[in-house]
Coordinates of C-alpha atoms in Angstrom, one line a residue:
Chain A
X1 CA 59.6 -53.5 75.3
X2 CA 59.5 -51.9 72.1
X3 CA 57.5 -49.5 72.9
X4 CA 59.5 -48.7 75.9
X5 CA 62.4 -48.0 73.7
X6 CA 60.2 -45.7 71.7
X7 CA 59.0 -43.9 74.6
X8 CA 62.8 -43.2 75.8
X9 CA 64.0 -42.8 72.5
X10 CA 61.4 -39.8 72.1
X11 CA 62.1 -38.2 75.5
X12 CA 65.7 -38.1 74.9
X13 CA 65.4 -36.4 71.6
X14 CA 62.9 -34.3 72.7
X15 CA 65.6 -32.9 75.9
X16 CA 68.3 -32.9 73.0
X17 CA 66.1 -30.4 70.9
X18 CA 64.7 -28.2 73.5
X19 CA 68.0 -28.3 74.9
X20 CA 69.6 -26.0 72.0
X21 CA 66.6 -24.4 71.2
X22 CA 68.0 -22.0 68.8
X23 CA 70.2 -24.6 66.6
X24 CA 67.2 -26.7 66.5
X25 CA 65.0 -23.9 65.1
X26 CA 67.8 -22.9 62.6
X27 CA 67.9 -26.4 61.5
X28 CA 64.3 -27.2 61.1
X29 CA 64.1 -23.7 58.9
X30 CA 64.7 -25.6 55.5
X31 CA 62.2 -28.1 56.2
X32 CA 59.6 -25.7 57.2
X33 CA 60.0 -23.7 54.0
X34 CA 60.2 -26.7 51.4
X35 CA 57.5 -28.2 53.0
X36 CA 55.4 -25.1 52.7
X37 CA 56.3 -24.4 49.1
X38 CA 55.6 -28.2 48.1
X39 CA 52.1 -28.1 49.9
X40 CA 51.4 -24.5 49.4
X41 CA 51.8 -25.0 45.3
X42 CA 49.4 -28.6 45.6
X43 CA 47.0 -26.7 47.8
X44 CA 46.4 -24.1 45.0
X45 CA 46.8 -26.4 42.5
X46 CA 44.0 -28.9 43.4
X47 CA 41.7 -25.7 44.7
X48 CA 42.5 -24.4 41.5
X49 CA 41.0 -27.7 39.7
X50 CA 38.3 -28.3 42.0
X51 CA 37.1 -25.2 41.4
X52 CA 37.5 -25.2 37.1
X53 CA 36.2 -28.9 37.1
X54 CA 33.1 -27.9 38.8
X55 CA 32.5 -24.4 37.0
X56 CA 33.1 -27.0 33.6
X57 CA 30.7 -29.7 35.2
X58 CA 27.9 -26.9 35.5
X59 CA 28.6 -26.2 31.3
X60 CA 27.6 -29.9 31.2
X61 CA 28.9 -33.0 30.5
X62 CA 27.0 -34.5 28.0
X63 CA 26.3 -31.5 26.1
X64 CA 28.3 -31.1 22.6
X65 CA 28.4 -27.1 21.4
X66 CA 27.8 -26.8 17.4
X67 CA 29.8 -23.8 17.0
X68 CA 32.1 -22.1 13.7
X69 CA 35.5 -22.3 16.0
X70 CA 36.7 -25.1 17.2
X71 CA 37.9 -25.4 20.7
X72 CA 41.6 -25.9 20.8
X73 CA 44.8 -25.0 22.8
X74 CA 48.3 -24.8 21.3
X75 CA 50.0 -22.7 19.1
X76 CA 49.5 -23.9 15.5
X77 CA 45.8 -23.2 15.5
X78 CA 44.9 -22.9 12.0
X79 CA 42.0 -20.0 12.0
X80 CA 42.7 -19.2 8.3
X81 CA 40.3 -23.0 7.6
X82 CA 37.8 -21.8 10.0
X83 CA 37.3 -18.0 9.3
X84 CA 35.4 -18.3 6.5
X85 CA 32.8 -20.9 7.9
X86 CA 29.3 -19.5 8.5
X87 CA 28.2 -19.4 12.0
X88 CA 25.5 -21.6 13.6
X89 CA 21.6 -20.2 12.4
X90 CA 18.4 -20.5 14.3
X91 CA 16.4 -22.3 11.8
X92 CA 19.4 -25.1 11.9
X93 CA 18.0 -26.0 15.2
X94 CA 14.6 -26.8 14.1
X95 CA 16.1 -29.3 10.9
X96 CA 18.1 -30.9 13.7
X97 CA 15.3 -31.7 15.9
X98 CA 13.3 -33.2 13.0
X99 CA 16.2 -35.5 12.2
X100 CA 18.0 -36.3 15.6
X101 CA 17.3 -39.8 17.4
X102 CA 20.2 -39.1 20.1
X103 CA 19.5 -35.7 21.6
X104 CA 17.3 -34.9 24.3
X105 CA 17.4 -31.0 24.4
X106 CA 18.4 -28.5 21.6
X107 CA 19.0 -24.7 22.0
X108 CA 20.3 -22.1 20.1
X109 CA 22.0 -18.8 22.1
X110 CA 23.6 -15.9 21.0
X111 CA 25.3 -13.0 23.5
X112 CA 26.6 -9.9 23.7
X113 CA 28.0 -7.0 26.0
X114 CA 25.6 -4.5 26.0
X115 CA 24.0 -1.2 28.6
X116 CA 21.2 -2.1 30.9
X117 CA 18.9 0.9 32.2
X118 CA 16.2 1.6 34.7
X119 CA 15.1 4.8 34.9
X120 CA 18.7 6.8 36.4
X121 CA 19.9 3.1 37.0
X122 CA 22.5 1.7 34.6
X123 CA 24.9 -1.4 34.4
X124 CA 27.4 -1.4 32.0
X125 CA 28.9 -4.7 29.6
X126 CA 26.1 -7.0 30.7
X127 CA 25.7 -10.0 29.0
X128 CA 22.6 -10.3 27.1
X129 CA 22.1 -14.0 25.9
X130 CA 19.2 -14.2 22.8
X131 CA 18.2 -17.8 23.8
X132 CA 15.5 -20.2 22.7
X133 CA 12.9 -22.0 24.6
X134 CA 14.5 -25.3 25.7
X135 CA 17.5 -23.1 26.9
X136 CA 16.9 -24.2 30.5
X137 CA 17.0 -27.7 30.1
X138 CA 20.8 -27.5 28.8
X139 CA 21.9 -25.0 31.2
X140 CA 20.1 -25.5 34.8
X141 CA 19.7 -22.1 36.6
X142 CA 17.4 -22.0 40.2
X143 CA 15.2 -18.5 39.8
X144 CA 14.7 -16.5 43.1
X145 CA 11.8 -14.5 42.1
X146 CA 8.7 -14.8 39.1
X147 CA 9.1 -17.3 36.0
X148 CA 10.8 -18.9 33.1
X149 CA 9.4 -17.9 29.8
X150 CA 6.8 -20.2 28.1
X151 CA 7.2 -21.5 24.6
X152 CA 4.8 -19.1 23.0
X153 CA 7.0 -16.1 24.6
X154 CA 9.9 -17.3 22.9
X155 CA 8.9 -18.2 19.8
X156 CA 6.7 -15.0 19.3
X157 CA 10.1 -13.0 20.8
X158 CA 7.9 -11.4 23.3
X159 CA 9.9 -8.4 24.7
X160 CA 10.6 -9.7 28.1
X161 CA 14.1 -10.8 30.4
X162 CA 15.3 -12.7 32.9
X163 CA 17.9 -11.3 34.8
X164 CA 21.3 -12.1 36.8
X165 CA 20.9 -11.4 40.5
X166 CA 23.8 -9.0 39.9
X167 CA 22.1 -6.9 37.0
X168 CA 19.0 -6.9 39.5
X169 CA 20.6 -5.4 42.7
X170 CA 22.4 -3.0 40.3
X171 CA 19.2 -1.7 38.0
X172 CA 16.7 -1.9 41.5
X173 CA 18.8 -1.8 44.3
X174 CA 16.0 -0.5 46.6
X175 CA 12.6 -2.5 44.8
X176 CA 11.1 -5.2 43.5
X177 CA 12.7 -6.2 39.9
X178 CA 9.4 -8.2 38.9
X179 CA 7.3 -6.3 36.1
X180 CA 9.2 -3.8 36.0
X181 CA 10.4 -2.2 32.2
X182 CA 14.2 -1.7 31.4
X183 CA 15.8 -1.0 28.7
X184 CA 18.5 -3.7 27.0
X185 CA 20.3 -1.6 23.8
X186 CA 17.7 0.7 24.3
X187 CA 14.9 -1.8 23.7
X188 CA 12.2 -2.1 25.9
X189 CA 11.5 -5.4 27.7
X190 CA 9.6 -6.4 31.0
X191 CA 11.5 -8.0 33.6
X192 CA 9.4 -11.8 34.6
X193 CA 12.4 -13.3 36.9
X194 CA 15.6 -12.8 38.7
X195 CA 18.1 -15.8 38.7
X196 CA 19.5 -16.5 41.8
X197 CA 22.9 -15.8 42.7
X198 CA 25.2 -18.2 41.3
X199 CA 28.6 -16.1 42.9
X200 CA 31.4 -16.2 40.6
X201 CA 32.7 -18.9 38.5
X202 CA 36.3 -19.6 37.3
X203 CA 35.7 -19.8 33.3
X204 CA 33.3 -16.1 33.5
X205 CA 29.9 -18.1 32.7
X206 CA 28.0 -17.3 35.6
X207 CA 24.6 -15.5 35.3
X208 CA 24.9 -13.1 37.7
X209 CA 25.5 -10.6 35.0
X210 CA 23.2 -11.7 32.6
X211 CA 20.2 -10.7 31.1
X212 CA 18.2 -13.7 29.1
X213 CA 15.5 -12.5 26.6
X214 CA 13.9 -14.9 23.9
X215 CA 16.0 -15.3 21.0
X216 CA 13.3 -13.4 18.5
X217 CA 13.9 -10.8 20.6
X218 CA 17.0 -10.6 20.7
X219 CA 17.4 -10.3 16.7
X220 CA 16.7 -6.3 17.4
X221 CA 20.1 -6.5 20.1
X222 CA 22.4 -8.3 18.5
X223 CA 23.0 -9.5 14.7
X224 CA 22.9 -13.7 14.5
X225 CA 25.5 -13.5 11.4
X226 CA 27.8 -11.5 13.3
X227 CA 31.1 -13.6 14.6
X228 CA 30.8 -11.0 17.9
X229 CA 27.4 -12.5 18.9
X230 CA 28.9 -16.0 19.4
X231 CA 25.6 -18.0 18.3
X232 CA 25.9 -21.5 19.8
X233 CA 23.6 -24.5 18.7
X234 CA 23.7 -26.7 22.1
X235 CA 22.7 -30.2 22.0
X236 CA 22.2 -32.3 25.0
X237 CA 22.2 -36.6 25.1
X238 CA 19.9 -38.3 25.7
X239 CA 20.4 -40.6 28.9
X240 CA 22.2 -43.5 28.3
X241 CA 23.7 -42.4 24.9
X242 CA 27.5 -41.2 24.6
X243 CA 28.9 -38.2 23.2
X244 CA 30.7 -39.9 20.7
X245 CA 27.3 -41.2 19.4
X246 CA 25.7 -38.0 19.1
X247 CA 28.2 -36.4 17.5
X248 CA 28.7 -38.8 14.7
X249 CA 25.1 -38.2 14.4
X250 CA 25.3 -34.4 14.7
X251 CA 27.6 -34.9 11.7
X252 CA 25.4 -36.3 9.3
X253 CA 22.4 -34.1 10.1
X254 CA 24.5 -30.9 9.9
X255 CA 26.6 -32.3 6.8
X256 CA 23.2 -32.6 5.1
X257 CA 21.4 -29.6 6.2
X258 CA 24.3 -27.0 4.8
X259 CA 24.3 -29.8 1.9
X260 CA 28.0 -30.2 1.7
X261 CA 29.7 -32.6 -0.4
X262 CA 31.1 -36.3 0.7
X263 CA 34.7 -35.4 0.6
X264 CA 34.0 -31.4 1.6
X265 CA 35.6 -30.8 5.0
X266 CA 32.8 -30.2 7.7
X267 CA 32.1 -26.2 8.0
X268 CA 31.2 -26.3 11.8
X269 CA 32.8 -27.7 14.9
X270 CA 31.5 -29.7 17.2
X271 CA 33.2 -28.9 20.7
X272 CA 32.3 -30.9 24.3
X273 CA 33.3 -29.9 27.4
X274 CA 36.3 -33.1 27.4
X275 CA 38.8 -30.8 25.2
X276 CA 38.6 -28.0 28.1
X277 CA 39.3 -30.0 30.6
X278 CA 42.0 -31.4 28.3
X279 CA 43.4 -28.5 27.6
X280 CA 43.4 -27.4 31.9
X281 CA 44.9 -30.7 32.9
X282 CA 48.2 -30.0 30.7
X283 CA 48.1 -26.5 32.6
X284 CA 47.8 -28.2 35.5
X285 CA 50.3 -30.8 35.4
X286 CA 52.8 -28.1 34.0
X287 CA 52.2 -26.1 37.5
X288 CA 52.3 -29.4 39.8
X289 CA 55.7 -30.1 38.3
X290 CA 57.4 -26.4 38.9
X291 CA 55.9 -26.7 42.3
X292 CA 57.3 -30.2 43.1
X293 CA 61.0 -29.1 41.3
X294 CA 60.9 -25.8 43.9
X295 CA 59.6 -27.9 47.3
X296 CA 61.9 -30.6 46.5
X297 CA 65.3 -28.7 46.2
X298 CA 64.3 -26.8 49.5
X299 CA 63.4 -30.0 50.9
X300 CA 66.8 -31.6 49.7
X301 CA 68.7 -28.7 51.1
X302 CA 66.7 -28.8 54.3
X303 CA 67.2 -32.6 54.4
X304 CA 71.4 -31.8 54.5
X305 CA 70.8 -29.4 57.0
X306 CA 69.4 -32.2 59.5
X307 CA 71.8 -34.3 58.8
X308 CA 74.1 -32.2 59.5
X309 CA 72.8 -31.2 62.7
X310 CA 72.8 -34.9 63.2
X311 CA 76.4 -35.5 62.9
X312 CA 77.1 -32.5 65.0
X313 CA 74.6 -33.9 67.9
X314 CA 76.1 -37.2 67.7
X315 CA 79.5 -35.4 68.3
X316 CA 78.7 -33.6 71.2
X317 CA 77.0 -36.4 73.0
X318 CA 79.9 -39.1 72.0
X319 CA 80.7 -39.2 76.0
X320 CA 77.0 -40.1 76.6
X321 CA 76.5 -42.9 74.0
X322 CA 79.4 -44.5 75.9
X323 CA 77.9 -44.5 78.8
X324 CA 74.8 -45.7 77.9
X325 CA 76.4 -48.4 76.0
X326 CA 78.7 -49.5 78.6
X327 CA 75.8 -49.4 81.1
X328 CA 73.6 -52.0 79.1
X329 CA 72.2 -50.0 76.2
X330 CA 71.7 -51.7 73.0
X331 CA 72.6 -50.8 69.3
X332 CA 69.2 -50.6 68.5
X333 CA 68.1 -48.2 71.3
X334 CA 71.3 -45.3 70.4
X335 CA 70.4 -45.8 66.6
X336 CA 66.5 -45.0 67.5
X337 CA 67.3 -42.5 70.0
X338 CA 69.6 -40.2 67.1
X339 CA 66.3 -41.1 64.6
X340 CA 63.5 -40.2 66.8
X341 CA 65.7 -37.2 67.1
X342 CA 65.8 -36.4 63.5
X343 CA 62.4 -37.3 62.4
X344 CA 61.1 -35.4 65.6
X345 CA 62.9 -31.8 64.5
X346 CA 62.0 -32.8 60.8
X347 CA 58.2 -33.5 61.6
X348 CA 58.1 -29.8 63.4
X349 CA 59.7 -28.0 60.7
X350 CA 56.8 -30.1 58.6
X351 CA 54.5 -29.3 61.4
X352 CA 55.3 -25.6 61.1
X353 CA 55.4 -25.8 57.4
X354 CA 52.0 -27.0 57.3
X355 CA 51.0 -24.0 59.4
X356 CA 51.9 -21.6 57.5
X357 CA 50.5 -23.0 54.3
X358 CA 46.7 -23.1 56.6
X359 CA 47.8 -19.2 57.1
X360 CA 48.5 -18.5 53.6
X361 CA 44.8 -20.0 52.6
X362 CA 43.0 -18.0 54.9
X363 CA 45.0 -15.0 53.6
X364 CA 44.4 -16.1 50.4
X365 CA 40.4 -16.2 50.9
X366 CA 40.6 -12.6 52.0
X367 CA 42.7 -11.5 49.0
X368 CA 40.7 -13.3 46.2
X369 CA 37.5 -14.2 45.9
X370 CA 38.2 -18.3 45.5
X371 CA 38.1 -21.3 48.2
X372 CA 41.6 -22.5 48.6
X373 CA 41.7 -25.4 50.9
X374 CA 44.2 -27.0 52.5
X375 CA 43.1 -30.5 52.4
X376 CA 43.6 -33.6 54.4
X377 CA 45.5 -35.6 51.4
X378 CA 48.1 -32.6 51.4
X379 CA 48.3 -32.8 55.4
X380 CA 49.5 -35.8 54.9
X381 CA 51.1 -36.0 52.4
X382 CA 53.0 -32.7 54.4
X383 CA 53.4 -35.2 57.3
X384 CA 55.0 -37.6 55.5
X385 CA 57.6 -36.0 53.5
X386 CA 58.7 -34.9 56.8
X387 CA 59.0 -38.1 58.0
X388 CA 60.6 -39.6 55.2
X389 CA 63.8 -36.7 55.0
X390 CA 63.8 -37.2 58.5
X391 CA 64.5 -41.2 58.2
X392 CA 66.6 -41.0 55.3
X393 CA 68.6 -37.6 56.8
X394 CA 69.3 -39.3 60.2
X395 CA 69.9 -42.4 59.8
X396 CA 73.3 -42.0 58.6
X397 CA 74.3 -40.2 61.8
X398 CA 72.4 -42.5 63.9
X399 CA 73.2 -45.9 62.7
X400 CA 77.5 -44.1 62.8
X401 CA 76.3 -43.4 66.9
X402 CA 74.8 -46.8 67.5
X403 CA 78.2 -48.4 65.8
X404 CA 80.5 -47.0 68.3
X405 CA 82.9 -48.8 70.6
X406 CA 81.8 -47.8 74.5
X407 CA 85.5 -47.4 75.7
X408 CA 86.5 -45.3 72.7
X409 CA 82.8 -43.3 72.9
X410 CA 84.1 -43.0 76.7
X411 CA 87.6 -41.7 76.3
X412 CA 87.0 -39.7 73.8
X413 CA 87.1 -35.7 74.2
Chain B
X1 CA 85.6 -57.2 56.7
X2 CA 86.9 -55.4 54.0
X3 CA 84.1 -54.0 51.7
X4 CA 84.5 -55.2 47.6
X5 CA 84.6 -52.8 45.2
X6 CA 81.6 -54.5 43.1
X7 CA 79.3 -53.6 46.3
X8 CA 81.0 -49.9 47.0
X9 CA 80.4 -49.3 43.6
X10 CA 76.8 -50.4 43.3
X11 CA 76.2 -48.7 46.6
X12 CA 77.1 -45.5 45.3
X13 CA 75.1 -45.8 42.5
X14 CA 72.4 -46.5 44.7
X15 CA 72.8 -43.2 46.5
X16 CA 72.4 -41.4 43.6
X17 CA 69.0 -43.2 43.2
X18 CA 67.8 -42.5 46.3
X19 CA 68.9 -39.0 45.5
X20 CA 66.7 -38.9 42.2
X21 CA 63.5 -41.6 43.8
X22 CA 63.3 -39.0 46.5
X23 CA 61.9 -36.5 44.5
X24 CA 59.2 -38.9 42.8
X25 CA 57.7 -39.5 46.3
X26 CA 55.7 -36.8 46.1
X27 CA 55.0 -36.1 42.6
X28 CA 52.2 -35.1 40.9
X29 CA 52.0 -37.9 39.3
X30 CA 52.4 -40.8 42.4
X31 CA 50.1 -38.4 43.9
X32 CA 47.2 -39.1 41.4
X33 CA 47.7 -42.7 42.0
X34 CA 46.2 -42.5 45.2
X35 CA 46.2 -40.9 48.8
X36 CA 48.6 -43.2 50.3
X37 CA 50.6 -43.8 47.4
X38 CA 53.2 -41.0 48.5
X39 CA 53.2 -42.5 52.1
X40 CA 54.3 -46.2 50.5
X41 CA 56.8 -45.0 47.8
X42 CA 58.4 -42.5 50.4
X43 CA 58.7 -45.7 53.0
X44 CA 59.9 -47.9 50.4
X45 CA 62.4 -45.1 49.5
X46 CA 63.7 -44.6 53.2
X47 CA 63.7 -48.8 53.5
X48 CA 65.8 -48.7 50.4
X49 CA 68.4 -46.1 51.7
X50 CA 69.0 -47.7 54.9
X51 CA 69.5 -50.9 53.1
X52 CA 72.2 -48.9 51.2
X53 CA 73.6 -47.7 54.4
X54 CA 73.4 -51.5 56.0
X55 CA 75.1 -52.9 53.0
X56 CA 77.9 -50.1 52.7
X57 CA 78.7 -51.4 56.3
X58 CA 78.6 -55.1 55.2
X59 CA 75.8 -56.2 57.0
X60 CA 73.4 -58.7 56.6
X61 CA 70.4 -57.3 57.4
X62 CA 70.9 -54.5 55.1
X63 CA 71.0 -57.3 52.2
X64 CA 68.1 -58.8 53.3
X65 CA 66.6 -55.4 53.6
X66 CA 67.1 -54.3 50.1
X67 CA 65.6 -57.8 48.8
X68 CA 62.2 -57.1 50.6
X69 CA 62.0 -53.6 49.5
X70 CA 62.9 -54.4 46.3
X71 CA 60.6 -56.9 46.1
X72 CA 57.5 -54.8 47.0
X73 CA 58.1 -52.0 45.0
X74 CA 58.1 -54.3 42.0
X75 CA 54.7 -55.4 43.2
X76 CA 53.7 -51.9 44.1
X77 CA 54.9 -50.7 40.2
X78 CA 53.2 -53.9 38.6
X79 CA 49.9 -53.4 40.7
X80 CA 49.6 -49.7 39.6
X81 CA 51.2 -50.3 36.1
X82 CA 54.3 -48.1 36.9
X83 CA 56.3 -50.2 34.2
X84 CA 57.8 -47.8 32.0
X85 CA 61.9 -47.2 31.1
X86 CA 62.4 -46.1 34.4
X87 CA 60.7 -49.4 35.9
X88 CA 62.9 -51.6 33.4
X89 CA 66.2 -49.9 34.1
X90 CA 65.5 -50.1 38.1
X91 CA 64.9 -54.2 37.9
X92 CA 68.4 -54.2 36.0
X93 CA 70.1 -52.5 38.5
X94 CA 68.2 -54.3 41.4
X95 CA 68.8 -58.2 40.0
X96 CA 72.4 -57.3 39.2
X97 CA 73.1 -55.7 42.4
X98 CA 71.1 -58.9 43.9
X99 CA 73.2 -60.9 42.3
X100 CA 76.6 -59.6 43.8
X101 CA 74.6 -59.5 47.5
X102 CA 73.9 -63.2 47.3
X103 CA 77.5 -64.0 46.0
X104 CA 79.0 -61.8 49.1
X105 CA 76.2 -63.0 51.6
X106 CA 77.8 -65.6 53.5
X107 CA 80.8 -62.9 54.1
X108 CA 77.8 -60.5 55.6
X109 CA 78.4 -59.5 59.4
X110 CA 75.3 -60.8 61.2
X111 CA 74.9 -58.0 64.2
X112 CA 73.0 -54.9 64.1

């Protein structure tokens, strides 16, 4: 029975709509465009933090960086306290290792932007990261072609590089990179593997551009003291063991290895990857919100546009709702006929919304080089704000339809 | 029957808070809570209205429409620890609305 009613109810409003085509299109417009602001702004911004969240889970999780900044976001960042501290040193990593019990890896990198060559073949602003031996285990990077370093390389600073994919296709775009001698700064150093192409990441830390060389190498590229060479002690947990345990740790070892006094604020920072994706999720609530405040007032303005649509439908088909009435037709059946009506032009204009969001993406994917993806929570989500300004914009108009007296809904002009 | 003023009143303020719950239906913030989070606020929200509308008209059923939904969304906001001012200042309004409903119920029309 009630599905009966349903059926009906949807067949009417379906002849009401198709039967002013153009006032049903006008009408819809609102909710077509506040629905594809609203999902449109959520579509980037959940691409947007799927994409940072993985590029930050690939810097690690449970790795804490020991570096002279700390990481922070805000504007009363106090640089003048942290200027004069000295930056992390090689030989720190060594005392560490002898005193940690928490870490599982250590390493020690330092980087800078500097000319690649091959013979006529040159690529400019490279990164070339000085890093030590147990590098690898902190960062995880697949190699297409020859090897990692061994210890004894990198201790000894043997003059040899492991490069991005990108450097590779740009130094030898025509041969094999592997043994081949280029020329980083001007130094001289053999090329033992190509990394394989990671594509590009969100925060710039892919190694497609990079060129890794062992760190006692590197000391002839770029100078460890120097604030420009960003040297970075890494230190990775050991399983089972938190951050926060490390670090207190970290804290002690380091306090005692640059020997500072008890009540002598710590000279170093100890940063994890937690405060970046502190700092993003303020960013990306402060975009969700502007997004929700536009979609919602083009949805509200849409909504009034259906009801009024509504009222105007109900009337032009006054005459009708008598008859039906006075031939048998229930309360219940005219108020569901005038929503089914409502919800049915709002779910198009959703419908339609939703559309051109899915157009925007794939525009989107042409224009920049990021997956936006219009996903099935936003679908619905699409779906059901339709439905919802649809309900709450006809029912007015409905419900003042199904109320109506048959012989005045009859007589009336 | 002629509609008090308490309930025109209350009604009206009631619009208004359908007017600023719409919004929140789709939030960032409901959002996060889960996938069909939006889909249950935004059918409590349209339950809520049309009680508005059922109770503006004197009818029963709107009444006893705005008790249920008022009843689950206090569930749904305890469940999901949605309890702040906002929470607290919407159980005011709904007990003392309540309150007037149950006094006027009897007087309630009965039909559709």
């Amino acid at each position: 029975m009630l599905w009966l009613m349903f059926k009906e109810s949807v067949l009417f409003a379906w002849q009401s709509l198709v039967s002013n085509k153009l006032r049903s299109m006008l009408s819809l417009l609102g909710i077509t465009i506040g629905i594809f602001a609203i999902i449109l702004v959520f579509t980037i911004v959940d691409s947007l933090e799927a994409n940072i969240r993985g590029s930050l889970q690939s810097l690690g999780n449970n790795v804490v960086y020991i570096q002279k900044w700390p990481w922070s976001f805000g504007p009363d960042y106090p640089w003048w306290k942290y200027i004069n501290r000295p930056t992390p040193q090689y030989h720190e990593l060594d005392e560490i290792a002898k005193r940690s019990k928490t870490t599982e890896a250590l390493a020690y990198r330092l980087g800078g932007r500097r000319t690649i060559k091959y013979k006529s073949n040159v690529v400019e602003n490279a990164v070339v990261a000085g890093i030590s031996y147990d590098y690898y285990k902190i960062k995880a990077f697949d190699l297409s072609a020859g090897r990692y370093f061994t210890k004894n390389e990198t201790d000894a600073g043997y003059r040899m590089a492991i490069i991005g994919s990108e450097i590779a296709s740009g130094l030898f775009p025509n041969e094999d990179a592997l043994g081949k001698e280029i020329k980083i700064a001007g130094q001289k150093g053999k090329v033992i593997g190509v990394i394989k192409k990671e594509g590009e990441s969100m925060l710039g830390v892919s190694f497609d551009y990079q060129v890794n060389i062992p760190f006692n190498f590197a000391r002839y590229i770029l100078d460890p003291r120097s604030m420009n060479a960003d040297p970075v002690l890494f230190a990775k947990a050991k399983p089972n063991i938190s951050n926060a345990e490390m670090m207190d740790e970290l804290t002690g070892i380091l306090r005692t290895i640059r020997k500072l006094k008890p009540l002598a604020e710590p000279n170093f920072a100890l940063n994890e990857i937690s405060l970046l994706s502190q700092g993003f999720d303020t960013l990306f609530a402060v975009v969700g919100i502007a997004g929700w405040i536009i979609g919602g007032f083009s949805i509200l303005v849409g909504g009034f546009g259906i009801a009024n649509i509504m009222f105007v439908s109900v009337r032009e088909r006054i005459n009708i709702i008598g008859i039906q009435k006075s031939l048998g037709a229930r309360n219940i059946f005219i108020l569901f006929q005038f929503l089914c009506e409502s919800v049915l032009l709002s779910l198009i204009g959703g419908f339609f919304g939703l559309l051109l969001t899915y157009i925007a993406t794939i525009f989107a994917k042409g224009v920049i080089e990021m997956e936006i993806t219009l996903t099935g929570a936003n679908v619905i989500l699409g779906f059901s704000i339709s439905v919802l300004i649809g309900v709450i914009s006809g029912f007015v108009p409905a419900y003042t339809a199904s109320q109506l007296d048959p012989v005045e809904a009859i007589r009336s002009n | 029957m002629k509609r008090p003023a308490s309930i025109t009143v209350l009604c009206v303020l009631g619009y208004i808070s359908i007017v600023l719950a719409f919004p929140q239906v789709f939030s960032p913030q409901v959002k996060k809570l889960g996938l069909f989070m939006p889909v249950l606020s935004g059918v409590l929200v349209a339950a809520n209205f049309m009680a508005y509308v059922g109770i503006w008209y004197m009818k029963r059923w709107g009444a006893e429409l705005f008790l249920y939904s008022y009843f689950l969304k206090t569930i749904l906001d305890i469940l999901y620890e949605q309890t702040g001012l906002l929470f607290y200042s919407g159980q005011l309004f709904s007990l003392v609305f309540s309150i007037v409903l149950l006094r006027y119920y009897q007087r309630l029309d009965q039909n559709l």
